Short mmCIF file of C-alpha atoms and ligand atoms in Angstrom, two decimals:
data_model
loop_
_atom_site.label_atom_id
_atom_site.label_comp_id
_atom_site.label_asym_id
_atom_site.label_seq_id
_atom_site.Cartn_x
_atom_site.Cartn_y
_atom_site.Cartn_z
CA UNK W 1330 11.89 -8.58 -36.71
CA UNK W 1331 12.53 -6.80 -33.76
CA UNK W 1332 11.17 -5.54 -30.24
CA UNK W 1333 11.31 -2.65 -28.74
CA UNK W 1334 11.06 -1.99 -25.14
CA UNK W 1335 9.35 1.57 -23.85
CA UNK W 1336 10.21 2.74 -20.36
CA UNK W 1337 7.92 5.50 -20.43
CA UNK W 1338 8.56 8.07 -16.96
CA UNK W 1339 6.96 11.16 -16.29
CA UNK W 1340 9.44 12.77 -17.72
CA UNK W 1341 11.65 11.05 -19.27
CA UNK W 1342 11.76 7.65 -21.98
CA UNK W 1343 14.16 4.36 -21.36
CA UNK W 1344 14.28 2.26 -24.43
CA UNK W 1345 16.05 -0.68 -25.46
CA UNK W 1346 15.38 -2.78 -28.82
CA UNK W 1347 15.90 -6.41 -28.86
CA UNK W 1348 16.16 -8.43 -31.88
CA UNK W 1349 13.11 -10.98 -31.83
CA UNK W 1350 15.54 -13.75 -31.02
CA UNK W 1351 18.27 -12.27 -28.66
CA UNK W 1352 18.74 -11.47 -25.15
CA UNK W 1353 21.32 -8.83 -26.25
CA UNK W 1354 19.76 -5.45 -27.32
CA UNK W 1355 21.19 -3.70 -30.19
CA UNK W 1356 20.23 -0.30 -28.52
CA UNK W 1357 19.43 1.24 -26.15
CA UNK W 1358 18.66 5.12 -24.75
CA UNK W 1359 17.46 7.38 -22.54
CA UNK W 1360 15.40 10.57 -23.20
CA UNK W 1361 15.77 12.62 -20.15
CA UNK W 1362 13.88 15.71 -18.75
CA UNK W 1363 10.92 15.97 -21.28
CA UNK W 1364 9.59 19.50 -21.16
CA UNK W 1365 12.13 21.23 -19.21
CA UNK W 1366 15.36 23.21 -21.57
CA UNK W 1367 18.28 21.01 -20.65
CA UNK W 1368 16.65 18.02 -21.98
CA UNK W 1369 19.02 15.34 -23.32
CA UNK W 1370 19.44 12.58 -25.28
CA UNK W 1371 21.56 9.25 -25.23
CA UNK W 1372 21.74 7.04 -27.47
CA UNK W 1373 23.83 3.65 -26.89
CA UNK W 1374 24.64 1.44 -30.10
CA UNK W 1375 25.81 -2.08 -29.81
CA UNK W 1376 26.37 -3.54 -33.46
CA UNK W 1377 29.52 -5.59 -33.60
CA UNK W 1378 30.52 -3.05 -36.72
CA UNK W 1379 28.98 -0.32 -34.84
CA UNK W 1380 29.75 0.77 -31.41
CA UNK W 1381 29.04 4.15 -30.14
CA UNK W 1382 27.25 6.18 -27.73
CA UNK W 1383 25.54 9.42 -29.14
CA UNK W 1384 24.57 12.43 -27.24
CA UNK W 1385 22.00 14.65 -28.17
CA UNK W 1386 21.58 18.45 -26.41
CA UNK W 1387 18.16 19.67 -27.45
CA UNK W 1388 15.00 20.39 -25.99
CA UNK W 1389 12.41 17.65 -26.27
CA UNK W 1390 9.41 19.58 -25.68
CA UNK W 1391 6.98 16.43 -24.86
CA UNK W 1392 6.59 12.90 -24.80
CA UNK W 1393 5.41 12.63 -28.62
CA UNK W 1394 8.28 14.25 -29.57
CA UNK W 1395 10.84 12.35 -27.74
CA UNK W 1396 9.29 9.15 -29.44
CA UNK W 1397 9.98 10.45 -32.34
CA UNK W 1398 13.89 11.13 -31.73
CA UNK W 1399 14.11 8.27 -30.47
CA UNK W 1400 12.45 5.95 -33.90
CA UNK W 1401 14.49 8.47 -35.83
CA UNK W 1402 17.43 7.35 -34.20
CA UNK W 1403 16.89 3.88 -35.08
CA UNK W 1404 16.65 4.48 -38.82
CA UNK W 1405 19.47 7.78 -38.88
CA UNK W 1406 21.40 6.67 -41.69
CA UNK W 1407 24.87 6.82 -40.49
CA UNK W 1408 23.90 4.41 -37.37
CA UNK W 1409 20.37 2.95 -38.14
CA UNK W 1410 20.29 -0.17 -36.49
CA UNK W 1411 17.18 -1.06 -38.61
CA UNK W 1412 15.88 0.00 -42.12
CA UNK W 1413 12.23 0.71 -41.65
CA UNK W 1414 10.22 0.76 -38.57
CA UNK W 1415 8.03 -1.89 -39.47
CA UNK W 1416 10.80 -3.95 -38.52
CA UNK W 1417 9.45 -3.52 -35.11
CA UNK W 1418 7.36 -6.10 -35.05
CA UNK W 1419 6.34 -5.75 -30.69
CA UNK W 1420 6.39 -2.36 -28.74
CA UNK W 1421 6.95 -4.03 -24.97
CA UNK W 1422 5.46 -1.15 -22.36
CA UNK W 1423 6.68 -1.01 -19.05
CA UNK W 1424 3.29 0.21 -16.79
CA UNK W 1425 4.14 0.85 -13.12
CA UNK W 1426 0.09 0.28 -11.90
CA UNK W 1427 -2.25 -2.44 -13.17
CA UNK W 1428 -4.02 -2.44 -10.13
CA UNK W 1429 -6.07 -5.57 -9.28
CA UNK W 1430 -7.45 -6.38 -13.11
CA UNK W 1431 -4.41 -6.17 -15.28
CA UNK W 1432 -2.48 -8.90 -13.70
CA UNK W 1433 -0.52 -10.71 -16.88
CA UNK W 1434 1.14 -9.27 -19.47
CA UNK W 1435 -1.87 -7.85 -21.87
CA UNK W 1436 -1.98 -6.73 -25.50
CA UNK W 1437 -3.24 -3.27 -25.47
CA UNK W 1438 -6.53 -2.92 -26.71
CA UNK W 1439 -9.02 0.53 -25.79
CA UNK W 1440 -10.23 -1.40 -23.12
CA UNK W 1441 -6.33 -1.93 -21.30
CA UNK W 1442 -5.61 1.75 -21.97
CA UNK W 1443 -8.97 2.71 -20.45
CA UNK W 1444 -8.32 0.22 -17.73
CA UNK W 1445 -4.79 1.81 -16.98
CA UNK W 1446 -6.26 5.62 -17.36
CA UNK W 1447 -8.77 4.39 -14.43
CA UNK W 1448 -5.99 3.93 -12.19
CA UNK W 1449 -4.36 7.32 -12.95
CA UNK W 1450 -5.57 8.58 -9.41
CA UNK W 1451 -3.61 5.39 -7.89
CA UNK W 1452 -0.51 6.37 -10.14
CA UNK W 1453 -0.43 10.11 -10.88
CA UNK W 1454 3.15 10.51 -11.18
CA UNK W 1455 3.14 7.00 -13.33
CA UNK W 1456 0.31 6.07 -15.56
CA UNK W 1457 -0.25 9.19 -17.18
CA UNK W 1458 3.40 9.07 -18.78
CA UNK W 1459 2.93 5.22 -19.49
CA UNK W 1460 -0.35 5.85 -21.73
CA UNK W 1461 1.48 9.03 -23.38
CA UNK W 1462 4.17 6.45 -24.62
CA UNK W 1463 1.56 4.23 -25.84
CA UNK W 1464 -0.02 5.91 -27.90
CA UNK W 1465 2.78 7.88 -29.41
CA UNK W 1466 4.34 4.49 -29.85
CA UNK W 1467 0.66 3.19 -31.61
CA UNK W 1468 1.23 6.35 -34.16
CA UNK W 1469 4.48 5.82 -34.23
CA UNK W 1470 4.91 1.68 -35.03
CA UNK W 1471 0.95 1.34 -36.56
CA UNK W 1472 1.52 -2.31 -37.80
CA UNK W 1473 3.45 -3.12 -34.33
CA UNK W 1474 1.97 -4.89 -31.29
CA UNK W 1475 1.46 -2.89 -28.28
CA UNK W 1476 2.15 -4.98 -24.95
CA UNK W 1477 1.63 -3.62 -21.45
CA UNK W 1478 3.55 -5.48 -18.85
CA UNK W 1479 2.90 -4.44 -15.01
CA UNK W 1480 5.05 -3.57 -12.04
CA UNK W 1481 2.28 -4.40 -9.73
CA UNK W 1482 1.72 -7.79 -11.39
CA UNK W 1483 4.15 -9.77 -9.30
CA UNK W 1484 3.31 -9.09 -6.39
CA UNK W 1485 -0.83 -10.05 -6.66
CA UNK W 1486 -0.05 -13.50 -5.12
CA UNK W 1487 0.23 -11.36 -2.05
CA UNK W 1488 -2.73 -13.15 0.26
CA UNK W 1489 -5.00 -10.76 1.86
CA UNK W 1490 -3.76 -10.72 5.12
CA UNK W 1491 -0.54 -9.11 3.10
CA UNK W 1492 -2.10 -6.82 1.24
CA UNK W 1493 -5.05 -5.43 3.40
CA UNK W 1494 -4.82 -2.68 5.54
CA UNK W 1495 -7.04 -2.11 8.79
CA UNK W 1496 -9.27 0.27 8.07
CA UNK W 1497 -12.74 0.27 7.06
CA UNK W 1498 -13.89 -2.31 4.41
CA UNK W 1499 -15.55 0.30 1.97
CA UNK W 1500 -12.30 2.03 1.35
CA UNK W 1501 -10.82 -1.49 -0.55
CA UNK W 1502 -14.28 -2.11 -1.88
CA UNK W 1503 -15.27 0.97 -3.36
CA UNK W 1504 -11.73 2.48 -4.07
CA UNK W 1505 -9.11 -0.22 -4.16
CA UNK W 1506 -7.03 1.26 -1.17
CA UNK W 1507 -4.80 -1.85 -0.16
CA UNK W 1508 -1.40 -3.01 -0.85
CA UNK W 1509 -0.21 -2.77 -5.15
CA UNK W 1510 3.57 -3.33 -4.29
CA UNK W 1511 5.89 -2.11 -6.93
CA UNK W 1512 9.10 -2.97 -8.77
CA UNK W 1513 7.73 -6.36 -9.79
CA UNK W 1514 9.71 -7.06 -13.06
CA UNK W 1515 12.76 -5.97 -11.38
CA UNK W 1516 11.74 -8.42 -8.09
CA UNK W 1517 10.80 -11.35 -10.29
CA UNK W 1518 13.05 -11.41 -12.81
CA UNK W 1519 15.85 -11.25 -10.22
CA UNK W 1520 14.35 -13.89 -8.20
CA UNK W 1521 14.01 -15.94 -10.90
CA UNK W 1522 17.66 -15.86 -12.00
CA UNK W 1523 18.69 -16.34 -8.18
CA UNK W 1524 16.17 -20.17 -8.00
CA UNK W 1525 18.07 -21.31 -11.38
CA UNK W 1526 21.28 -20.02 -9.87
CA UNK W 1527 20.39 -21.80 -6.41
CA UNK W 1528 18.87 -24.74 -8.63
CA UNK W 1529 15.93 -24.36 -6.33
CA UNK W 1530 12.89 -23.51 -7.69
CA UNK W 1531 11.19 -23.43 -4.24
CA UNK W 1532 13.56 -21.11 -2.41
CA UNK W 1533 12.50 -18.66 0.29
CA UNK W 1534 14.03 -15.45 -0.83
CA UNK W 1535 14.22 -11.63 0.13
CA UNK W 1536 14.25 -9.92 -2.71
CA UNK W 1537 16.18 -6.30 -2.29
CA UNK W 1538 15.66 -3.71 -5.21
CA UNK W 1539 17.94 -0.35 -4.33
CA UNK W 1540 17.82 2.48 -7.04
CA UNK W 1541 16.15 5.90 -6.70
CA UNK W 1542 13.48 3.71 -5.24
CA UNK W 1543 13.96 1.53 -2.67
CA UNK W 1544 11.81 -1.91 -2.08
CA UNK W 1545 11.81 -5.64 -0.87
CA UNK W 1546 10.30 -8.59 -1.73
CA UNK W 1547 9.47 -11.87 0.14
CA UNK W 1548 9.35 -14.61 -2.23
CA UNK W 1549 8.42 -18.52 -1.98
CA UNK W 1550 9.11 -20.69 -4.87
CA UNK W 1551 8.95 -17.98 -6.89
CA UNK W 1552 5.65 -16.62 -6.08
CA UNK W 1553 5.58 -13.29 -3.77
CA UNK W 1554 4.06 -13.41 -0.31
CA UNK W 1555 5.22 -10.02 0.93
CA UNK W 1556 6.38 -6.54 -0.13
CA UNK W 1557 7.60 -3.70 1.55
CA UNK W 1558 5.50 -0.36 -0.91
CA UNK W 1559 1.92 -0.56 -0.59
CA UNK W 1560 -0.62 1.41 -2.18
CA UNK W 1561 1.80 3.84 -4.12
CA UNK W 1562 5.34 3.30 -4.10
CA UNK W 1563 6.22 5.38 -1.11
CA UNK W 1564 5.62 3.46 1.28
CA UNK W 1565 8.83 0.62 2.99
CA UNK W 1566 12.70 1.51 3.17
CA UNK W 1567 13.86 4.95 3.01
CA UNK W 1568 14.89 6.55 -0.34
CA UNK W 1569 16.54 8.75 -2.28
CA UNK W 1570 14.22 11.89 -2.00
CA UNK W 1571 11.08 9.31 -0.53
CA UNK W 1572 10.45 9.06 3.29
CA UNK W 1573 9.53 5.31 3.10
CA UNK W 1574 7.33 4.51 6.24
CA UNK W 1575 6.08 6.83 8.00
CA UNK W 1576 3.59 7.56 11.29
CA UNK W 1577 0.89 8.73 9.25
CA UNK W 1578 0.11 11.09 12.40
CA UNK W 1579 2.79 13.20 11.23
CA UNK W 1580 0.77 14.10 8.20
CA UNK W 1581 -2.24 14.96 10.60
CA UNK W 1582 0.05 16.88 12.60
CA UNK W 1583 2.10 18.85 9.50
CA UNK W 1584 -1.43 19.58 8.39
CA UNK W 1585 -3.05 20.45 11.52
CA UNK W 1586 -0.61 22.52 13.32
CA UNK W 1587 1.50 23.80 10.43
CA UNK W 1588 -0.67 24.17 7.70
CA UNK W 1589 0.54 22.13 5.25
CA UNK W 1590 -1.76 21.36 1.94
CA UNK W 1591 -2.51 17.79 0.15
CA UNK W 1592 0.28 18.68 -2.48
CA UNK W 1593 2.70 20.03 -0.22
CA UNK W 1594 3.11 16.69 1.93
CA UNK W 1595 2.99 14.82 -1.56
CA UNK W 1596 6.03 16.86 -2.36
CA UNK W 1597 7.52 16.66 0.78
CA UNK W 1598 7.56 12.88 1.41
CA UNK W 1599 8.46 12.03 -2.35
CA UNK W 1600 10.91 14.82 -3.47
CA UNK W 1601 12.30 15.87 -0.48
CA UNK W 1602 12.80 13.25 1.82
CA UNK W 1603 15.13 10.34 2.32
CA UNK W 1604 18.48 10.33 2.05
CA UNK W 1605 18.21 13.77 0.64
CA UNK W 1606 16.58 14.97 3.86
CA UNK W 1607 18.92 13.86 5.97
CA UNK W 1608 22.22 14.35 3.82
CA UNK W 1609 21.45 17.10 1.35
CA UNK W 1610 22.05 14.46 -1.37
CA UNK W 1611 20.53 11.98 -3.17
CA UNK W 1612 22.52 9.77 -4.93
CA UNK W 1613 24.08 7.20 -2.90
CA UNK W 1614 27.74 7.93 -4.78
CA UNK W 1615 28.05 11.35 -2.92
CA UNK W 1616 26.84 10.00 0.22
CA UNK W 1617 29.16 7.20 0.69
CA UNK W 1618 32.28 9.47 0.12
CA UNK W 1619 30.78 11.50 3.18
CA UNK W 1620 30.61 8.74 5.13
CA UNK W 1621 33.91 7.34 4.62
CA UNK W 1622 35.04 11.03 5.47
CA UNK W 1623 32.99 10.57 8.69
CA UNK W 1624 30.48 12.97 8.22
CA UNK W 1625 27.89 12.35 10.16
CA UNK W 1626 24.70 13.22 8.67
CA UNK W 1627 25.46 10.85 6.19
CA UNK W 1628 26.61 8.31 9.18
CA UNK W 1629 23.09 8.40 10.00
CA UNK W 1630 21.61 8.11 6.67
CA UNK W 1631 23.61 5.27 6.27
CA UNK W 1632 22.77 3.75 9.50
CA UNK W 1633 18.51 4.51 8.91
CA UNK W 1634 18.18 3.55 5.10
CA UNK W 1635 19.77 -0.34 6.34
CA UNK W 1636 18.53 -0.09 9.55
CA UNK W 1637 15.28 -0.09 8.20
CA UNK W 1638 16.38 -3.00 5.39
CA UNK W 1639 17.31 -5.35 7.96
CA UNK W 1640 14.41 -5.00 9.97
CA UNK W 1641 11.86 -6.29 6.62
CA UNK W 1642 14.47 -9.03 6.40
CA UNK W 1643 13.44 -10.08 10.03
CA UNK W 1644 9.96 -9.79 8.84
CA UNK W 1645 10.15 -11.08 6.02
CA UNK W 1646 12.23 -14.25 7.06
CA UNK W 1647 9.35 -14.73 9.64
CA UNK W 1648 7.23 -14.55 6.96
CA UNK W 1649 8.64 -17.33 4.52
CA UNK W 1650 9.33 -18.81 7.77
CA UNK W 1651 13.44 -19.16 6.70
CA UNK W 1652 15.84 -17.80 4.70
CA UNK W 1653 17.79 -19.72 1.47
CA UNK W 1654 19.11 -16.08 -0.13
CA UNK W 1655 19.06 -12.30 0.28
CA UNK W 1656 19.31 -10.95 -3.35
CA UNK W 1657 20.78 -7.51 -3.78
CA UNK W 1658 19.95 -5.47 -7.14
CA UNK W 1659 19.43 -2.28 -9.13
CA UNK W 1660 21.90 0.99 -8.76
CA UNK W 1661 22.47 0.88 -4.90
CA UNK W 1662 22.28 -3.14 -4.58
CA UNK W 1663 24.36 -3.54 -6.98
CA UNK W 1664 27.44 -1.50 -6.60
CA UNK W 1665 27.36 0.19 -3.02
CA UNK W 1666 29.14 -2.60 -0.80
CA UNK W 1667 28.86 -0.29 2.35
CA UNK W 1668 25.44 -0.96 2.22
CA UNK W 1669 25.29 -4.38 1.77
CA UNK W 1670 28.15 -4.67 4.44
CA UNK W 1671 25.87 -2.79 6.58
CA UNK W 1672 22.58 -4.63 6.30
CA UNK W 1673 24.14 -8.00 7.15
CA UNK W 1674 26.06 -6.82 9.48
CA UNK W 1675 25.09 -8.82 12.58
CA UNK W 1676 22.51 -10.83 11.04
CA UNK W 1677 23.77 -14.46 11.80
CA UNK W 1678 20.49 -14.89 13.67
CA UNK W 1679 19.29 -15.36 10.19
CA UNK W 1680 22.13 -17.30 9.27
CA UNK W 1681 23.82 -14.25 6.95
CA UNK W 1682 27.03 -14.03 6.66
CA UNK W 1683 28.67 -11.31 4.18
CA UNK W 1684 32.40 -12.46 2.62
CA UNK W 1685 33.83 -8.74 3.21
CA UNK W 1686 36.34 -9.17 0.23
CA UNK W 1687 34.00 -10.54 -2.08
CA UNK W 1688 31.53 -7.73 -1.20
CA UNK W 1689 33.95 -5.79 -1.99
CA UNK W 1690 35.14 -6.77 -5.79
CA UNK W 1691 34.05 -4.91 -8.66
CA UNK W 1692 32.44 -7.49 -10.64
CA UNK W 1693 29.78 -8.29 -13.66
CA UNK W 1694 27.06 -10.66 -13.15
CA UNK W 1695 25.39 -12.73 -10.60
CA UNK W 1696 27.56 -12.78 -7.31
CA UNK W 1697 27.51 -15.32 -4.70
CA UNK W 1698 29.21 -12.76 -1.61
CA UNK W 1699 28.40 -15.30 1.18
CA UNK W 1700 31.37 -16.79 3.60
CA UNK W 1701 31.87 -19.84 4.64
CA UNK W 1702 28.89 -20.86 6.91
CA UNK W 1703 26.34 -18.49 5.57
CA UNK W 1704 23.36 -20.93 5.89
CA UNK W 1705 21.49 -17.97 3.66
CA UNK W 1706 23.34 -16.99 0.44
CA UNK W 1707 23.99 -13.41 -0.26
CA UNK W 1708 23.63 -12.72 -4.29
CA UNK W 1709 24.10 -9.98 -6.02
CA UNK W 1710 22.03 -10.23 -9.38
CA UNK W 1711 22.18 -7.58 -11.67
CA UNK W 1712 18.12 -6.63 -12.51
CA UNK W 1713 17.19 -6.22 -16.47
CA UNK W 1714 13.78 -4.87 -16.33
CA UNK W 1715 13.82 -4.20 -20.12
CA UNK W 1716 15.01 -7.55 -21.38
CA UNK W 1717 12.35 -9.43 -18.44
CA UNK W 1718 9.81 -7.14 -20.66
CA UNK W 1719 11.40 -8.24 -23.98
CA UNK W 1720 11.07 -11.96 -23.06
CA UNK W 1721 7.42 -11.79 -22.04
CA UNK W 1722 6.99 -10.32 -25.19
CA UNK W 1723 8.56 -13.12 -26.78
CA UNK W 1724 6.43 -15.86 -25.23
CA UNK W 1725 3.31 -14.05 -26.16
CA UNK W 1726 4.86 -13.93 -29.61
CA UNK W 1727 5.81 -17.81 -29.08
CA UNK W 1728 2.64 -18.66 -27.93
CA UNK W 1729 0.89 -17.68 -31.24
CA UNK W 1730 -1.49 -15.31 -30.20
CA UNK W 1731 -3.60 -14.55 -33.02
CA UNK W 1732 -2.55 -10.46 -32.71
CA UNK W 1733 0.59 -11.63 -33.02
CA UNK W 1734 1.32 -13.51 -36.51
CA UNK W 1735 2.87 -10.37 -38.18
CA UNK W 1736 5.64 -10.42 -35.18
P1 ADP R 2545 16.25 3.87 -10.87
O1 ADP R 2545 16.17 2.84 -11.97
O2 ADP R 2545 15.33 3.64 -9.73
O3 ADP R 2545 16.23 5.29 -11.38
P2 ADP R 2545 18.95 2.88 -10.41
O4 ADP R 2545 18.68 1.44 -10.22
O5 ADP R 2545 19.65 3.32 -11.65
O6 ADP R 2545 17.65 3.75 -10.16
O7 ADP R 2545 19.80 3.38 -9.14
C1 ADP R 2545 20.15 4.70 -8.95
C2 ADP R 2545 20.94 4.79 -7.66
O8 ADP R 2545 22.06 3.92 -7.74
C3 ADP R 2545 21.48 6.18 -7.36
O9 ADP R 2545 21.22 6.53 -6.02
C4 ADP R 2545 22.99 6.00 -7.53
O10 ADP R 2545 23.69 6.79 -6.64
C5 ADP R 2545 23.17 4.56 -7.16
N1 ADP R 2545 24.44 4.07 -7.72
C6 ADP R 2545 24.76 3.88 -9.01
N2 ADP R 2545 26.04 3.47 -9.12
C7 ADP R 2545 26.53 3.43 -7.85
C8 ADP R 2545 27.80 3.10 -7.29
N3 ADP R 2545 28.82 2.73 -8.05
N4 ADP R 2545 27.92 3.15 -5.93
C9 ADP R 2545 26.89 3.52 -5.15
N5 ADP R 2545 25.68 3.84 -5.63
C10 ADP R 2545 25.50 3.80 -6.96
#
């Protein structure tokens, strides 16, 4: 039996299927631009007979139809990687908001889906795409179970004084306005390989996810006390096309004197700030190679986006009240060592210290890229949101649930 893992994005689908007892996917793909005419397809095969990476050109004119490229893929007779989908035995969802009631990993019943539609004005851009995938998926895989796992999860050890914000009562109580945080599978799972790395299961750790999105995590033997996005995931570090933190006077001010309308300041902190703002680019690739050419809009960039990063880690380290490891992850994290030379740049306060040739090597897996008399490690741990989702799958399988026996 098998399990397949559902990344399901406004408009696009990540997928990856696992066999039930294997951390290595046989899989995996990416249905990009749903709806618009350049959508594409890739599909990524890793059967020891069969290795290949397939790309499809074609419009994929919604969500249910990307779904079904994507099972067709699976059972295309020249590369099926299994016979029949009833094979898939679990259908692992990754769901950016489960606000303050979906906390665990959940079998999804009409009551989760109507749970995770109530927080649709919370997660607009998120949640709507999430339950499109679900239920496609529930046509799709009818004698599979349907798991929800949440990106907010992880971070609902955050105590109050975390997670509130200071302004009037009613607005938490009657409409959940606080701090969600975001990026939680990617933050635990990461945090969890660094305490078995460290062989320290009650580390103080900062936590650093870097993709398209940008956030941190402060976390004490394994359980998070602090986050940098708050009650959408704009708020913290600066990002690709998001502003991160922000006077929210400016707003008032955009709106006030300029004229600017509810959905033009949603588009203009989330698609067109960041490091696009200030560089005219967004991917972190294109930016580096103008700052080693000394450009110097993307000098600045640079300098803001770990500015900003190294000022949560002075939080944060206040926070956890020390400092065993900074752990670096997802597209930026991983592979961009200006900015991890940057950020711990002239940290030894905290006891960071950054091996510039190891930062520099090109290298798979977990990375220890501290020097000699770093009192705080600096890791580099490759994040896996889809296999953390395909293991908490597993466990619920493991753990017998009675919705489970035919996985
Ligand atoms: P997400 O999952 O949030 O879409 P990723 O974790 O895939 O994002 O990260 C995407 C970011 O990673 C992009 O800004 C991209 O430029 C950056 N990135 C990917 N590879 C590299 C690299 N080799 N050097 C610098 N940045 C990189």
């Amino acid at each position: 039996m098998y399990i397949l893992i559902i990344n399901s994005g406004s408009s696009s689908i990540k997928y990856q299927l696992f066999p039930r007892d294997s951390d290595q996917p046989v899989c995996s793909g990416l249905v990009e631009r749903i709806g618009q005419d350049n959508s594409q397809v890739t599909h990524e095969i890793f059967r020891a007979d069969v290795a290949q990476t397939l790309k499809l050109d074609q419009r994929v004119k919604d969500h249910e139809t990307g779904m079904q490229l994507l099972a067709g893929l699976l059972t295309r007779k020249d590369i099926a990687v299994i016979a029949d989908p009833a094979q898939i035995g679990t259908v692992g969802h990754r769901v950016v908001h489960g606000g303050e009631t979906l906390t665990e990993p959940t079998i999804i019943t009409a009551d989760v889906k109507a749970k995770i539609k109530a927080l649709y004005p919370l997660a607009p851009l998120h949640n709507p795409g999430h339950i499109k995938g679900i239920e496609v998926a529930e046509k799709l895989f009818p004698t599979a179970t349907q798991i929800a796992v949440f990106d907010t999860a992880f971070h609902q050890t955050l105590p109050e004084k975390a997670f509130r914000y200071a302004i009037p009562d009613k607005f938490y109580r009657e409409d959940g306005i606080r701090v969600y945080g975001f990026h939680g599978i990617s933050h635990q799972y990461v945090a969890g390989a660094a305490m078995t790395w460290l062989k320290n299961p009650v580390a103080k750790l900062i936590t650093i996810h870097l993709g398209n999105g940008c956030s941190m995590a402060a976390v004490s033997g394994g359980r998070c006390i602090d986050t940098s996005m708050g009650l959408t995931p704009l708020d913290g570090l600066v990002m690709g096309t998001r502003s991160g933190a922000i006077d929210p006077s400016v707003l008032l001010y955009l709106q006030q004197q300029k004229g600017y309308t509810a959905e033009q300041l949603t588009k203009l902190l989330n698609k067109q700030s960041g490091m696009l703002a200030l560089t005219g680019h967004n991917d972190m690739r294109d930016i580096s190679r103008l700052y080693h050419e000394n450009d110097p809009a993307a000098k600045l960039a640079y300098e803001l986006y770990t500015y900003r990063i190294k000022k949560f880690i002075g939080a944060y380290t206040a926070a956890l009240n020390g400092l065993d490891a900074l752990v670096f992850t997802a597209g930026v994290g991983e592979n961009d060592a200006l900015a991890r030379e940057l950020v711990c740049r002239d940290m030894e306060v905290f006891g960071i210290h950054i091996d510039i040739a190891k930062n520099q090597l090109r290298e798979k897996g977990l990375r220890d890229l501290s020097a000699g008399g770093s009192s705080a490690r600096v890791l580099v741990v490759p994040t896996n949101e889809e296999l953390a989702i395909a293991r908490v799958c597993r466990t619920l399988v493991a753990e017998g649930h009675p919705n489970l026996e035919s996985s």
